[in-house]
Every structure is written in structure tokens, then in C-alpha cells.
Coordinates of C-alpha atoms in Angstrom, one line a residue:
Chain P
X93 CA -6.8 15.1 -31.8
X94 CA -6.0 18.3 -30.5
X95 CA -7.4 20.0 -27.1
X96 CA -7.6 23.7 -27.0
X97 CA -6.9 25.6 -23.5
X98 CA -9.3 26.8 -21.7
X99 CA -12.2 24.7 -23.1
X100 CA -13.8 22.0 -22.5
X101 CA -13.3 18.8 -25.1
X102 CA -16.1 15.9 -25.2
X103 CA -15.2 12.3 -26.7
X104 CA -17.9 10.3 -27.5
X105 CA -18.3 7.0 -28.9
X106 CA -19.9 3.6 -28.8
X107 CA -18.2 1.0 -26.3
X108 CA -14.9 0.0 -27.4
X109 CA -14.0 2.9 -29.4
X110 CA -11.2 3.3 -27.5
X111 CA -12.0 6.4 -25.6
X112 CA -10.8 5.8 -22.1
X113 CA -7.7 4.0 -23.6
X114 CA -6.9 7.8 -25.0
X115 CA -7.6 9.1 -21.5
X116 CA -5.3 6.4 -20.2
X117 CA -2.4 7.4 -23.2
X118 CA -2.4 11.0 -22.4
X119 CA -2.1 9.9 -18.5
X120 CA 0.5 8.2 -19.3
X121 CA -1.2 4.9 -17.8
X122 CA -0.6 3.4 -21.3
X123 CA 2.0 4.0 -23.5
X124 CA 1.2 4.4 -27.3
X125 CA 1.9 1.9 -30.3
X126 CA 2.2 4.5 -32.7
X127 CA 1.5 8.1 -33.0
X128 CA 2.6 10.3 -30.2
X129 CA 1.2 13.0 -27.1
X130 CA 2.4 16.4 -26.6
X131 CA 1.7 18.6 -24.0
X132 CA 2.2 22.1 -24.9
X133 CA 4.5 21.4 -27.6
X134 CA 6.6 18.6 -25.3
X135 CA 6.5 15.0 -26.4
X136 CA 5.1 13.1 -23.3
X137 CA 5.3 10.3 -24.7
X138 CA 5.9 7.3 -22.0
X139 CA 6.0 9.9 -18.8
X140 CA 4.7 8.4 -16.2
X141 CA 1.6 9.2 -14.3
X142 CA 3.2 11.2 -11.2
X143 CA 5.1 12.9 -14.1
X144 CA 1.7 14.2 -15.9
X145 CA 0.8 15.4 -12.4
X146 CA 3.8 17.7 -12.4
X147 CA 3.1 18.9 -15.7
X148 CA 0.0 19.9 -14.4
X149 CA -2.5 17.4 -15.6
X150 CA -5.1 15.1 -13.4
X151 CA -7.5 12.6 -14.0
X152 CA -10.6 11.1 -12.8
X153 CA -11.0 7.7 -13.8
X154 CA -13.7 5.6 -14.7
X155 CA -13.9 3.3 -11.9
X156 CA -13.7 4.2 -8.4
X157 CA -10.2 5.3 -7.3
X158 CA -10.7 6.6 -3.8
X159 CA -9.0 5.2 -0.6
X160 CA -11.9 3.3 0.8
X161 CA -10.4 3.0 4.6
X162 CA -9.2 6.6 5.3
X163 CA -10.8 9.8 5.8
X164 CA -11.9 12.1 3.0
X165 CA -9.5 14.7 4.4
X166 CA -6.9 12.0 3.8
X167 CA -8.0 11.2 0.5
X168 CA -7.8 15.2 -0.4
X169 CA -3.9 15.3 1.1
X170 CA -2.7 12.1 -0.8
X171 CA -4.0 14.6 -3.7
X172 CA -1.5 16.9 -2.5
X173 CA 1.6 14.3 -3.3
X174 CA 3.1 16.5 -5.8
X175 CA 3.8 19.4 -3.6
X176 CA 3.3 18.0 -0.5
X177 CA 6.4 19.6 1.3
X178 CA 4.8 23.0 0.5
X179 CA 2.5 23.0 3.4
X180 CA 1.7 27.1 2.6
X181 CA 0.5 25.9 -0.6
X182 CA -1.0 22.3 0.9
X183 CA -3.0 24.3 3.7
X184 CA -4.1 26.7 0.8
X185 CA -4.9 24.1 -2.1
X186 CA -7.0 22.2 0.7
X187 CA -9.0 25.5 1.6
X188 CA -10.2 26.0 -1.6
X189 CA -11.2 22.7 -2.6
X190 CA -13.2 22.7 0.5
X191 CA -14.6 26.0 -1.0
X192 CA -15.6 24.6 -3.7
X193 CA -17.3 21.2 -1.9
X194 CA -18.5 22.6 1.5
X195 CA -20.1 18.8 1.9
X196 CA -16.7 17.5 2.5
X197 CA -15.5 19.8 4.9
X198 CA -18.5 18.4 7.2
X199 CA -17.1 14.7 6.1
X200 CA -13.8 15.4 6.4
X201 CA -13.3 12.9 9.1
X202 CA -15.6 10.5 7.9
X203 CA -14.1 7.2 5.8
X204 CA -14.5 8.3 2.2
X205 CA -15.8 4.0 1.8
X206 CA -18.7 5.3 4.0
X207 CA -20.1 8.1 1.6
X208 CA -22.8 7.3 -0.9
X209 CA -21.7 6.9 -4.7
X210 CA -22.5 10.5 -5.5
X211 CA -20.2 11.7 -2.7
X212 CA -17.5 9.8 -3.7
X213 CA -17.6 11.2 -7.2
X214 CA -17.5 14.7 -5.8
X215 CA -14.3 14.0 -3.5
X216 CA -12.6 12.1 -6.9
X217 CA -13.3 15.1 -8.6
X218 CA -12.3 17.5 -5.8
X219 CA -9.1 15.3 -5.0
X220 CA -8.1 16.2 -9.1
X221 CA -8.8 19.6 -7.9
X222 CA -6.3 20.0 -5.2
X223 CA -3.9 19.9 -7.6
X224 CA -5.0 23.0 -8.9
X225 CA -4.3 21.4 -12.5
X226 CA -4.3 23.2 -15.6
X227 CA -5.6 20.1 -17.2
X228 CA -8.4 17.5 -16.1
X229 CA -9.1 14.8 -18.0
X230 CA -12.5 12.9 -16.7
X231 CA -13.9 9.3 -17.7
X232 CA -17.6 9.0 -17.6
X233 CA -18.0 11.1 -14.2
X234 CA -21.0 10.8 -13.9
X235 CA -21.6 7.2 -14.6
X236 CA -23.4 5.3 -12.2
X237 CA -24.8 7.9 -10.1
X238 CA -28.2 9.7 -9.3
X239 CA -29.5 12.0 -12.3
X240 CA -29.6 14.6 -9.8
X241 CA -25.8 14.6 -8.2
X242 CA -25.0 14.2 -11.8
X243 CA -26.9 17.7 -13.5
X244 CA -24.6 19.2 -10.2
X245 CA -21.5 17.4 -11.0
X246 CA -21.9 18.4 -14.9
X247 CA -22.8 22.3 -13.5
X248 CA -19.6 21.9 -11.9
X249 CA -18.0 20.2 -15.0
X250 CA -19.4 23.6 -16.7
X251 CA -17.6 25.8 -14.7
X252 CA -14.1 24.9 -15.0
X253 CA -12.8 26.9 -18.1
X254 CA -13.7 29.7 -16.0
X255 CA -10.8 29.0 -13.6
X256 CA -8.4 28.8 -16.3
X257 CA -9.3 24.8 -16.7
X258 CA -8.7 22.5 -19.4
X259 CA -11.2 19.3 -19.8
X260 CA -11.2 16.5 -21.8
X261 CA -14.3 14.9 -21.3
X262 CA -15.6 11.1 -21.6
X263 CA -19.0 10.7 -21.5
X264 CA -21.5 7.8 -23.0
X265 CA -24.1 10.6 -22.0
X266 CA -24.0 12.1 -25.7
X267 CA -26.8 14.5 -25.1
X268 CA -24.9 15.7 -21.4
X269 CA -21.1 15.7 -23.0
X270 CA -22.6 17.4 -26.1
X271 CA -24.5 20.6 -23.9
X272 CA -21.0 21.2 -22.0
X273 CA -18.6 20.5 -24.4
X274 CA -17.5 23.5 -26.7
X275 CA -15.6 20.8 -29.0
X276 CA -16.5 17.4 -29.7
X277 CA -14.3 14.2 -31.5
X278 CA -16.3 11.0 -32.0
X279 CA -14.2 8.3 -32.0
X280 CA -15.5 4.6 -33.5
X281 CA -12.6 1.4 -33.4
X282 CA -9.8 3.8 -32.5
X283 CA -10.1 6.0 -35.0
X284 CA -11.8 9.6 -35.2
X285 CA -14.6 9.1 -37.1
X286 CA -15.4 13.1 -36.8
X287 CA -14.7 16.9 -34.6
X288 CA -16.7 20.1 -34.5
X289 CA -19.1 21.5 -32.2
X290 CA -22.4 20.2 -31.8
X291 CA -24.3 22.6 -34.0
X292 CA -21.3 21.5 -37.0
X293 CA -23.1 17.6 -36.3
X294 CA -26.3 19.5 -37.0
X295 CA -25.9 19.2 -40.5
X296 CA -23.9 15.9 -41.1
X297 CA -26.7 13.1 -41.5
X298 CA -24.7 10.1 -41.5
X299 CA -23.0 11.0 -38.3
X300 CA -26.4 11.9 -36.9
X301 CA -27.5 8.4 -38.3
X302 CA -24.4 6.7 -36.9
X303 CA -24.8 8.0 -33.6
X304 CA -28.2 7.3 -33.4
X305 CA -27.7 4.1 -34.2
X306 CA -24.9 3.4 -30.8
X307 CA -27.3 5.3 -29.0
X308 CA -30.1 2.8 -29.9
X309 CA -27.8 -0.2 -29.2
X310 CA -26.9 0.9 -26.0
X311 CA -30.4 1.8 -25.1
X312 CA -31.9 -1.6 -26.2
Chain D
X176 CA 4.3 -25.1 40.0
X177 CA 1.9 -24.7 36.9
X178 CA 1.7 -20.8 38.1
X179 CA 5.5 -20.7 37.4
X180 CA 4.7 -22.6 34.2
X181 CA 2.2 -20.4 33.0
X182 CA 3.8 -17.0 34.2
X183 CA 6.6 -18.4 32.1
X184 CA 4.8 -19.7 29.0
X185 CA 2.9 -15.8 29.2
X186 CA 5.9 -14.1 29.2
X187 CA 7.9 -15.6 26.4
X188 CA 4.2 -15.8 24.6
X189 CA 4.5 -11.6 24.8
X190 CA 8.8 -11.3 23.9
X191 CA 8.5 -14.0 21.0
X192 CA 4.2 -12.9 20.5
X193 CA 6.1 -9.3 19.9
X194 CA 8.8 -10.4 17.4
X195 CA 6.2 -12.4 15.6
X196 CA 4.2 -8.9 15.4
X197 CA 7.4 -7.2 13.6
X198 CA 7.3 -9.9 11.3
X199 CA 4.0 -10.0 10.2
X200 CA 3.9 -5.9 9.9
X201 CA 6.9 -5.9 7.3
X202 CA 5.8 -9.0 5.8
X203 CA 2.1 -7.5 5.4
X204 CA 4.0 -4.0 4.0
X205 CA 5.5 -6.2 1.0
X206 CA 2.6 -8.5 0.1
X207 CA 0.6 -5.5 0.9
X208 CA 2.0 -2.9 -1.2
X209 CA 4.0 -4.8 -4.0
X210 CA 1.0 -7.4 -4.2
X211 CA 4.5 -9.9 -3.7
X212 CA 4.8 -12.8 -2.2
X213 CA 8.2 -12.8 -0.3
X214 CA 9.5 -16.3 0.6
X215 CA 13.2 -14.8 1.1
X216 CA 11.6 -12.6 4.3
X217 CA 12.5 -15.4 6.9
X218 CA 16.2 -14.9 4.9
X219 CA 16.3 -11.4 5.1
X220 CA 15.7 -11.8 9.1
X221 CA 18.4 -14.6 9.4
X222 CA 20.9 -12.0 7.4
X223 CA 20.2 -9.1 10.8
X224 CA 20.6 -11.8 13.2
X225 CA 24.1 -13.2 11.6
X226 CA 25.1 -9.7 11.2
X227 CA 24.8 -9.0 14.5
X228 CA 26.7 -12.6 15.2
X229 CA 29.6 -11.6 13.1
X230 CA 29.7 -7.6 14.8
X231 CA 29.3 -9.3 18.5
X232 CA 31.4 -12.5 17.8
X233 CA 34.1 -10.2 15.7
X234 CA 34.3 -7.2 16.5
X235 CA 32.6 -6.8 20.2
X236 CA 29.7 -4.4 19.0
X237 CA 26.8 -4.9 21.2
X238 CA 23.5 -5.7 19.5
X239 CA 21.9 -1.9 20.5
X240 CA 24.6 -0.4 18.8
X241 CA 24.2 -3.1 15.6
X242 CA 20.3 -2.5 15.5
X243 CA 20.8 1.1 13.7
X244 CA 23.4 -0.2 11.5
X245 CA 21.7 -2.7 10.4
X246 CA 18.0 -0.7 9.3
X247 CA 20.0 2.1 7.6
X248 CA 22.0 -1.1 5.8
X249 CA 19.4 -2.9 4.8
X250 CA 16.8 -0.4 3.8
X251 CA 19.2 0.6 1.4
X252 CA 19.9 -3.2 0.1
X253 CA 16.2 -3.5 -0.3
X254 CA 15.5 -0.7 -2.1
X255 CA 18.1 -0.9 -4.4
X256 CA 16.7 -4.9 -4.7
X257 CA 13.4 -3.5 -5.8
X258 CA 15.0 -1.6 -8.6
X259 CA 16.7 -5.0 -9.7
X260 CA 14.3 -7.5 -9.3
X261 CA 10.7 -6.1 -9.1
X262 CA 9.3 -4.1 -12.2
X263 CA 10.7 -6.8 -14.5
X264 CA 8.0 -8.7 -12.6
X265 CA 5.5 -6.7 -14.4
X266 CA 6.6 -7.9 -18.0
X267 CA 5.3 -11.9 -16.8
X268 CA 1.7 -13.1 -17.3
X269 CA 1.3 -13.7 -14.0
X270 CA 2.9 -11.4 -11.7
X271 CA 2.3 -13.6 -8.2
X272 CA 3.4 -16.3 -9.3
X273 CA 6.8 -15.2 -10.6
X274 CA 7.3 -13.3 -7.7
X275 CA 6.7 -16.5 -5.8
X276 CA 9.3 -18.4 -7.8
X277 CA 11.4 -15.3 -8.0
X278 CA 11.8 -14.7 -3.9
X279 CA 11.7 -18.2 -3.7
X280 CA 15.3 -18.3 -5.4
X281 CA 16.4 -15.5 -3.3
X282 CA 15.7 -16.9 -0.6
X283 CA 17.3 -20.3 -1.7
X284 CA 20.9 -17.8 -2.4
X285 CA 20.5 -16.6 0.8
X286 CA 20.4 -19.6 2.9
X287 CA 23.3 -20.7 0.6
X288 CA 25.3 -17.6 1.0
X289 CA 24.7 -17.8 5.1
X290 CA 25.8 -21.7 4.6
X291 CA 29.0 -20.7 3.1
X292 CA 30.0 -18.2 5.4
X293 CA 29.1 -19.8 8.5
X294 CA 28.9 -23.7 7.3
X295 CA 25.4 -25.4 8.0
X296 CA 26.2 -24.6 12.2
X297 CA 23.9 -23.2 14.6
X298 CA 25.9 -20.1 16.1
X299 CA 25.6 -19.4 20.0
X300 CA 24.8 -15.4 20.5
X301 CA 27.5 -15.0 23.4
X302 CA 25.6 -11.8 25.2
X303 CA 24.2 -10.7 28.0
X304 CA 23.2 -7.7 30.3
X305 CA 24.3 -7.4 33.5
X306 CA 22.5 -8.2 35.4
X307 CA 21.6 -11.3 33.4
X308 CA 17.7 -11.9 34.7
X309 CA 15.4 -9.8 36.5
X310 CA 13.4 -11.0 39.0
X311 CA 10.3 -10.6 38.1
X312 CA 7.3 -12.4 40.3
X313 CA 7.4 -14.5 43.2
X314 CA 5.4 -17.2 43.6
X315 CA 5.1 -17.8 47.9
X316 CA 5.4 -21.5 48.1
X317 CA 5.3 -21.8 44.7
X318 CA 7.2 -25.3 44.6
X319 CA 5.8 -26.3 48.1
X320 CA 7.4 -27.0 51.5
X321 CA 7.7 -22.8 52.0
X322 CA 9.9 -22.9 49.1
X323 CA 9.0 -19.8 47.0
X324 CA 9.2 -19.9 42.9
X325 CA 11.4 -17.0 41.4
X326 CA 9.7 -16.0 38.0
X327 CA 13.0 -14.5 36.4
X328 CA 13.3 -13.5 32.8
X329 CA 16.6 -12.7 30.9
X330 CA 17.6 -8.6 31.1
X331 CA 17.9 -9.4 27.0
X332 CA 14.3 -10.4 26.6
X333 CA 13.0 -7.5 28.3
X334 CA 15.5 -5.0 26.4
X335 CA 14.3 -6.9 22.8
X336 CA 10.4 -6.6 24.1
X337 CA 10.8 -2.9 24.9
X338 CA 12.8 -1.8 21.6
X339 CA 10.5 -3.8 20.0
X340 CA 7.2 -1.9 21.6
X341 CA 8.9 1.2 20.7
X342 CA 9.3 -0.3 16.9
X343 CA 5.6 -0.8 16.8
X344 CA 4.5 2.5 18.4
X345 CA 7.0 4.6 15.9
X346 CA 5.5 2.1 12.7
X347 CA 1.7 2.8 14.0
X348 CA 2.6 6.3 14.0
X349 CA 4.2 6.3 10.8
X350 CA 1.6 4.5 9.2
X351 CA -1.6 6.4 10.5
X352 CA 0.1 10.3 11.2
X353 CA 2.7 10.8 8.0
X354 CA 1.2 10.8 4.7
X355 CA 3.9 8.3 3.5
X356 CA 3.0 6.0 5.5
X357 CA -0.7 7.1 4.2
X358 CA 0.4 6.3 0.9
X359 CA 1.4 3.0 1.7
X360 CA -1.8 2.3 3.0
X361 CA -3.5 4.3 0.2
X362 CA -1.4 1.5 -2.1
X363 CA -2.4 -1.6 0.4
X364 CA -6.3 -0.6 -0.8
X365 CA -6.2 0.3 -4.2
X366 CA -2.9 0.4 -6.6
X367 CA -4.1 1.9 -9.4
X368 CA -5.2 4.8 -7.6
X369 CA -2.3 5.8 -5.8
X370 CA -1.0 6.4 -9.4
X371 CA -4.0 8.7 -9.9
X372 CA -3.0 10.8 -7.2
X373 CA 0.7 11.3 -8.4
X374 CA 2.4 9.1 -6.6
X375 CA 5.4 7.3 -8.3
X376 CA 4.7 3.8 -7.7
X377 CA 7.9 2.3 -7.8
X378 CA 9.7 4.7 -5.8
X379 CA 6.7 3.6 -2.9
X380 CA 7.3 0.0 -3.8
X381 CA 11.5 0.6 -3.1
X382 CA 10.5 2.3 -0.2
X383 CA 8.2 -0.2 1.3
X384 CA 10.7 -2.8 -0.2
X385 CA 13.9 -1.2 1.9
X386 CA 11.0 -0.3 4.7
X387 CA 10.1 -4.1 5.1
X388 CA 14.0 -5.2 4.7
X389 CA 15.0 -2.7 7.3
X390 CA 12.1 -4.0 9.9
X391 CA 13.5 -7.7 8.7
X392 CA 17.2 -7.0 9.5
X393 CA 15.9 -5.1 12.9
X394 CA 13.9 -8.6 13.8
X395 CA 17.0 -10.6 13.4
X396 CA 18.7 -8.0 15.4
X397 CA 15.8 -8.4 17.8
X398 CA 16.2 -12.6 17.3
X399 CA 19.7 -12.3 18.8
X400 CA 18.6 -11.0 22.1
X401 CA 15.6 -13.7 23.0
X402 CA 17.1 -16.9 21.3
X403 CA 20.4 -18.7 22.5
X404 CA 21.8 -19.1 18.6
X405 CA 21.0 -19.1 15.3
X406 CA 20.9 -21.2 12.2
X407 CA 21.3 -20.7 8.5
X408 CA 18.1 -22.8 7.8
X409 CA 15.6 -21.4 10.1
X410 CA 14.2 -18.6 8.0
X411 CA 11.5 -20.8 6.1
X412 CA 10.4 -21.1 9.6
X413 CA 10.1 -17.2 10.3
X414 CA 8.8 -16.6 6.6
X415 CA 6.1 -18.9 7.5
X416 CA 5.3 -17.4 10.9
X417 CA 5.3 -13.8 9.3
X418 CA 2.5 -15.2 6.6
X419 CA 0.5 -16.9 9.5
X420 CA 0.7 -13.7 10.8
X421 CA -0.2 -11.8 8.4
X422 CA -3.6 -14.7 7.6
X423 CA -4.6 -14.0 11.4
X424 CA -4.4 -9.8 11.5
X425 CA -5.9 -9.6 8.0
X426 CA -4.0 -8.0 4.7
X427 CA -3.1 -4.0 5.4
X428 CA -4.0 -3.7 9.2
X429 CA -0.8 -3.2 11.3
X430 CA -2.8 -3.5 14.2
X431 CA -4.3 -6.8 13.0
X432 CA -0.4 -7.8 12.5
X433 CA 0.5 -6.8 15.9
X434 CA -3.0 -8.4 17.6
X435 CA -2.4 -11.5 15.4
X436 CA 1.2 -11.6 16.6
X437 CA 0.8 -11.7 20.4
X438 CA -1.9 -14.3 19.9
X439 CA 0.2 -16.9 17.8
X440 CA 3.2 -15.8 20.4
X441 CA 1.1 -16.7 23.5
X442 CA -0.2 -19.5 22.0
X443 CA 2.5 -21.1 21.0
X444 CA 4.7 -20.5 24.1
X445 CA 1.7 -21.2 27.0
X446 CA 1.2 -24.5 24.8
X447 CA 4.8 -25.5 24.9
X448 CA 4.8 -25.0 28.5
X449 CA 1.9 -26.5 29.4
X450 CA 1.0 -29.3 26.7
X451 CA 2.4 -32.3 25.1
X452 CA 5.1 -30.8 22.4
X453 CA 3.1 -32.3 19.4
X454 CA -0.1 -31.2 20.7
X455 CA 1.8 -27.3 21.4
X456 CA 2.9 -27.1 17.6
X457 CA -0.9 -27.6 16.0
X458 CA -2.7 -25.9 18.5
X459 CA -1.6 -22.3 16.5
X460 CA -1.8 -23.9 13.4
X461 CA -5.7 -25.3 14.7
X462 CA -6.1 -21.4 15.2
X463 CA -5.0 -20.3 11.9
X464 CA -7.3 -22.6 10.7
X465 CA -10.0 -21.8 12.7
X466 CA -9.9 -18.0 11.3
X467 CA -9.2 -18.7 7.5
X468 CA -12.3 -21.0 7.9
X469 CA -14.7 -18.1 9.7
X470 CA -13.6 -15.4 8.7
X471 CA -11.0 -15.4 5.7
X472 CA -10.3 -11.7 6.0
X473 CA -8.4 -12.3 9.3
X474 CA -9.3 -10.9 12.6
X475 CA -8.5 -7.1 11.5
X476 CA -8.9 -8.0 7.3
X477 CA -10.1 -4.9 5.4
X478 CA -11.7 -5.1 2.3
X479 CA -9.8 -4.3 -0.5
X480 CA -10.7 -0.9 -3.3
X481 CA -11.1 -2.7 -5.6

């Protein structure tokens, strides 16, 4: 699997085909068996989390990973580990985050455990944001919230390569991750099963079959 | 003369209600941020306090002067004891319960080292201030026949209670104004997450490790100023206080620690000046009870992330 810069990548795949575990291995949450991760031609291999953050990489995961009992301004500044001791660049990182999500800077003193689900997805996305990271890597963002919050959260999603952004994108939403993604792997078991861009699935009927066929699963 | 009694029991309830605080708050940092359950805490306690025995008894230091000496010491002995012991926790099926077993043996080394050393003895702390009580109420006719009753407390007590206040101020303030402290309360709520953020988890988890050591060895500093000796075998004792503690104040709240504290302080010393001895010792325990059974989060208890 190979992500371009710049773009934005969309796994897809039925449940248990592995593709947060290949979120997790390029977080370096899980180390791999076999095969390896580089990063810009280094071997990450078995770095650590706060390691992939220096690197430049941050990651929304699937299930909620916000600080509950403190403020949403708190949650953005634990974001800000990494170069916390730059407080120039913490002031500056924080200022444009709140750019881009004026709703937190009215909830900035508000306990993040207090916002609705949509809200909370925003600051976990504007917390990865912080970071100003060259790479995001995002499990099923918009799962489990309102169709609404999540056409702006995927508008958002959208806009990211424009900023210089990487994303690798996991989304059960095949239709959603297909629009926004400018490549696509399907994974199935582990394995990829096939890549290309959405119009390349176009003409492959037993992918189309085999993905209609998850998709009918999942929806029965 | 119950006035005197109670003046008495509500004072020593507030000095030992105080230490008993301390000892919950580190306590509640360990199980709190290493999801650990310490059983060698009481130990690590008992190690300040005979370490300021030896520096008085040996070498004449007074205990203010041991009480830095012995954070900088021991923060570095835990951390470096997290390094040793802790992340090969994460290789056993069940993390809890080996950290149970393994802090349980610690603890066990301790008490032995502390036996060896200083033989199974209760050692007198030789020290005082000058002057050696304050006078701090009078009760007018307090024991009858116009004779008054003198409430006096030890200079040491007071000079313990007010370091320790200061110790509780500078840890509220570290936990809810510095973003490390932030981040240990970030890890208290949700693990996994401070990962997300960056943060390297084991270098929080030596921190909070040589953090709740440090607080420990200050205690036992602490210990030394309010009790007349002390003895090898009394740290199951304090480990169990710290866990009632922490069971009262609810997981993660310092405040809760510090509320929960006092309480089980003046509880326990109004009851032992006022009540049959055996009645005094279940009274706290009838509270502990009383809170696990309404409201199992403690008094303070937040609810975890996830």
C-alpha cells in the first residue's frame, strides 16, 4: 500500500478486514508481524506513537479519544505536546485551529464531555490539527454522528490536500470515502483485494459485485 | 472536659486528616495513571520517615532540611523503578493482577530491608521545636473549680500541617495550571488517548511513578514530625489508609483525595478521643462502607473516558 502526498487515500472494506489495524500499524499503536512501514523512505517500523507525532503524523481514532473532564481549550494544548515549549508556535498553532473551528473558540472553556457527539468529533479532528501535521490518518470520522455534522466534517475532510495535507481515510461509508478520496485500496481478511480511483472500480464487475455484496450485509 | 477532648480529637483529625490527604493524592496518581495497584506505597512512606530517622538520629539533620533530600531522592528511585519493573507488566495477561503480586513483593523487600537495618524495633523520632507546644485555646474552667483547660498542640504538628497545606496547594496547582500535570489527568481519564496526542506514555508513567514516590518519601518525612516513632511494619497500615482514601475521594480527583482525607482524619481521631477504642477503629471503616455502598464512585469519583 502506498500513500501519495498531498492526496487524500480511502480504505474500504467489510468489518474485519483489517483496516483500522493498518491505521493502528502506521501509528505505531501496533507493531507489524511481517512486512514493514516507511515514512518518506524511513523504516518506522516499531516507533512509537509520540515518535509518529514528531515525524509529523496524527490520528483520529475510531472511538472517542477526547479528555472528557477538561476544557476543550485543554484538550487543543495537550495536542500541542510535541512542541509544547514553543509557546510562539503553541499561541500560533492554537489561533489557527480556532480559525478553522470558530465553534470551539466559543467552547473553549466548556468540558469537551459536555459537547454533543458531533462536537466532539470536530475538536478530535481539530486537536490532530494543532499539530499542523503533514499526515492525518482518520478512522471512520464520521461514524456515529448526525448526517448533517458529517457532509461538514467530510467538506472539511475535502479540504485538507489544499493545506499541503496528507489523508489516509477509513470509512465504512463507501459512497462518502469513494466522493473524497482521489485513491482508493479495498482491503478483505488483511489483504488488498484491489487500488485505483473510483472511476478504475467502474469497470471491474466482480469488485463492484463484491462490494455490493458487504454493502448488502452490513445493510441487512 | 469533653471540649478539651474534642478540640483535641479535631485537631489531630486535621494534622493526621492532612497526611492521610498526601497519601491518598500520590496513591490515586499511581493507581490513576499506571492503572497499578501499589501495595509497596505504605513501604515507600516508611523508607522517608527512616530516612529521616537515620539523618536526625546520625547525622543531626533536621527533618526541614531532610524533606528536600528526600523528594529529589526518591523521585529519581521511582522513576528509575518504573523503567525496571513496570512495562514488563504489559507482556502478562492480566496486567492488575501482576502488578498486585508484583508491588506486593516489593513491598514484602522493603519491610525486610527496613527489618535488617533497623531490626523489627519501633524507633523514637528524638525532635522537637522550641518551643515544643503552642498554646492554642483556652478553655475558662474547662476542668472545673476555676481551673482553665490549656488546648496545646506540639510546634512539630503544626510545622508538618502547614508544609503539608503548602504540598497540597503546589500539587493542585500543578495538577489543574501546568499541562503536565494536565497530562496526568488527561492519562487518569483515558490512556489510550494520551498516546493520540503524542505523549510518551512511559516517560508520564516514570514521571507519575517518581512523582508519587517523591510525595511518599515527603509523607514519611511528614510522619516523623506528628508521630513519636516509627516501625518497620506499619506501612500495610498506611497503604491501606491511602486506598481508603483514595475509595472515599473517588479515582483521579485530588480534591476528592484531599476532602476524603480530612474526613477519615477527623474521624478517626474525634472517635478515638471520644469513643470506646473498638467502636473508634470501625466507625471510618462504617464510612467507607457507607460510600462504596451509595455511591461507588467516591465522594468526588469522575467517570472514566472510556
Amino acid at each position: 500500500m502506498k500513500v501519495k502526498r498531498g492526496v487524500i487515500t480511502g480504505i474500504i472494506g467489510p468489518n474485519g478486514a483489517g483496516k483500522s489495524t493498518a491505521l493502528k500499524t502506521m501509528y505505531g499503536f501496533l507493531t507489524p508481524s511481517r512486512g514493514t512501514v516507511n515514512l518518506k523512505g524511513e523504516r518506522v517500523n516499531g516507533l512509537t506513537p509520540s515518535q509518529m507525532v514528531a515525524r509529523g503524523v496524527s490520528f483520529v481514532p475510531q472511538n472517542r479519544s477526547l479528555f472528557n473532564d477538561l476544557s476543550v481549550e485543554d484538550n487543543l494544548h495537550l495536542g500541542c505536546w510535541h512542541f509544547r515549549r514553543d509557546r510562539a508556535r503553541v499561541s500560533r498553532a492554537m489561533d489557527r485551529v480556532y480559525e478553522m473551528f470558530p465553534v470551539l473558540r466559543d467552547k473553549a472553556r466548556d468540558l469537551a464531555g459536555t459537547m454533543s457527539g458531533g462536537q466532539q468529533r470536530f475538536l478530535e479532528l481539530a486537536r490532530s490539527m494543532v499539530l499542523e501535521p503533514e499526515i492525518v490518518l482518520l478512522d471512520e470520522p464520521t461514524a456515529m454522528i448526525a448526517p448533517k455534522l458529517s457532509r461538514e466534517l467530510y467538506d472539511f475532510i475535502a479540504t485538507l490536500p489544499e493545506h499541503g495535507v496528507t489523508v489516509v481515510l477509513v470509512d465504512q461509508n463507501v459512497r462518502q470515502c469513494a466522493a473524497v478520496s482521489d485513491h482508493i485500496y479495498v482491503l478483505d481478511l488483511g489483504a488488498t483485494r484491489a487500488e485505483g480511483s473510483s472511476e478504475d472500480f467502474g469497470d471491474d464487475e466482480d469488485l463492484k459485485a463484491m462490494i455490493q455484496e458487504w454493502l448488502d450485509y452490513e445493510i441487512d | 472536659m469533653n471540649s478539651v477532648l474534642l478540640i483535641n480529637g479535631l485537631i489531630g483529625g486535621v494534622v493526621f486528616g492532612a497526611i492521610y490527604a498526601l497519601i491518598g493524592s500520590s496513591l490515586n496518581v499511581l493507581v490513576g495513571v499506571l492503572r497499578i495497584i501499589n501495595f509497596a506505597h505504605g513501604e515507600f512512606i516508611l523508607a522517608g520517615g527512616f530516612l529521616t530517622y537515620v539523618l536526625l538520629t546520625y547525622f543531626g539533620i533536621n527533618p526541614l532540611v531532610a524533606l528536600p533530600f528526600a523528594a529529589v531522592l526518591f523521585f529519581a528511585v521511582g522513576y528509575v523503578l518504573y523503567y525496571l519493573l513496570i512495562p514488563r507488566l504489559a507482556h502478562s495477561d492480566e496486567p492488575e493482577t501482576a502488578s498486585f503480586l508484583l508491588m506486593f513483593g516489593v513491598s514484602l523487600m522493603i519491610v525486610s530491608v527496613l527489618t535488617w537495618i533497623f531490626e523489627a524495633d519501633v524507633r523514637p523520632i528524638n525532635f522537637s521545636f522550641d518551643p515544643i507546644n503552642v498554646l492554642l485555646y483556652t478553655v475558662e474552667n474547662g476542668y472545673g473549680e476555676g481551673r482553665d483547660a490549656k488546648v496545646l498542640v506540639p510546634t512539630a504538628r503544626l510545622v508538618a500541617l502547614a508544609i503539608n497545606a503548602l504540598i497540597i496547594v503546589a500539587l493542585t496547582w500543578f495538577f489543574y495550571r501546568t499541562l503536565p500535570g494536565k497530562a496526568m489527568r488527561a492519562a487518569i481519564m483515558n490512556r489510550e488517548a494520551v498516546q493520540i496526542v503524542g505523549i510518551d506514555i512511559h516517560r508520564l508513567s516514570a514521571t507519575a511513578f517518581g512523582l508519587a514516590a517523591s510525595l511518599a518519601a515527603v509523607t514519611g518525612v511528614l510522619l516523623t514530625l506528628v508521630v513519636p516513632s516509627i516501625d518497620p511494619n506499619g506501612g500495610a497500615d498506611l497503604t491501606l489508609i491511602g486506598f481508603i482514601v483514595i475509595a472515599l475521594g473517588g479515582l483521579g480527583h485530588p480534591v476528592g483525595a484531599l476532602a476524603a482525607g480530612i474526613i477519615f482524619g477527623l474521624v478517626e481521631q474525634v472517635s478515638n478521643v471520644m469513643l470506646p477504642q473498638a467502636a473508634a477503629q470501625m466507625l471510618g471503616f462504617m464510612i467507607l462502607v457507607a460510600v462504596i455502598f451509595f455511591k461507588p464512585s467516591g465522594l468526588f469519583g469522575l467517570e472514566r473516558g472510556r
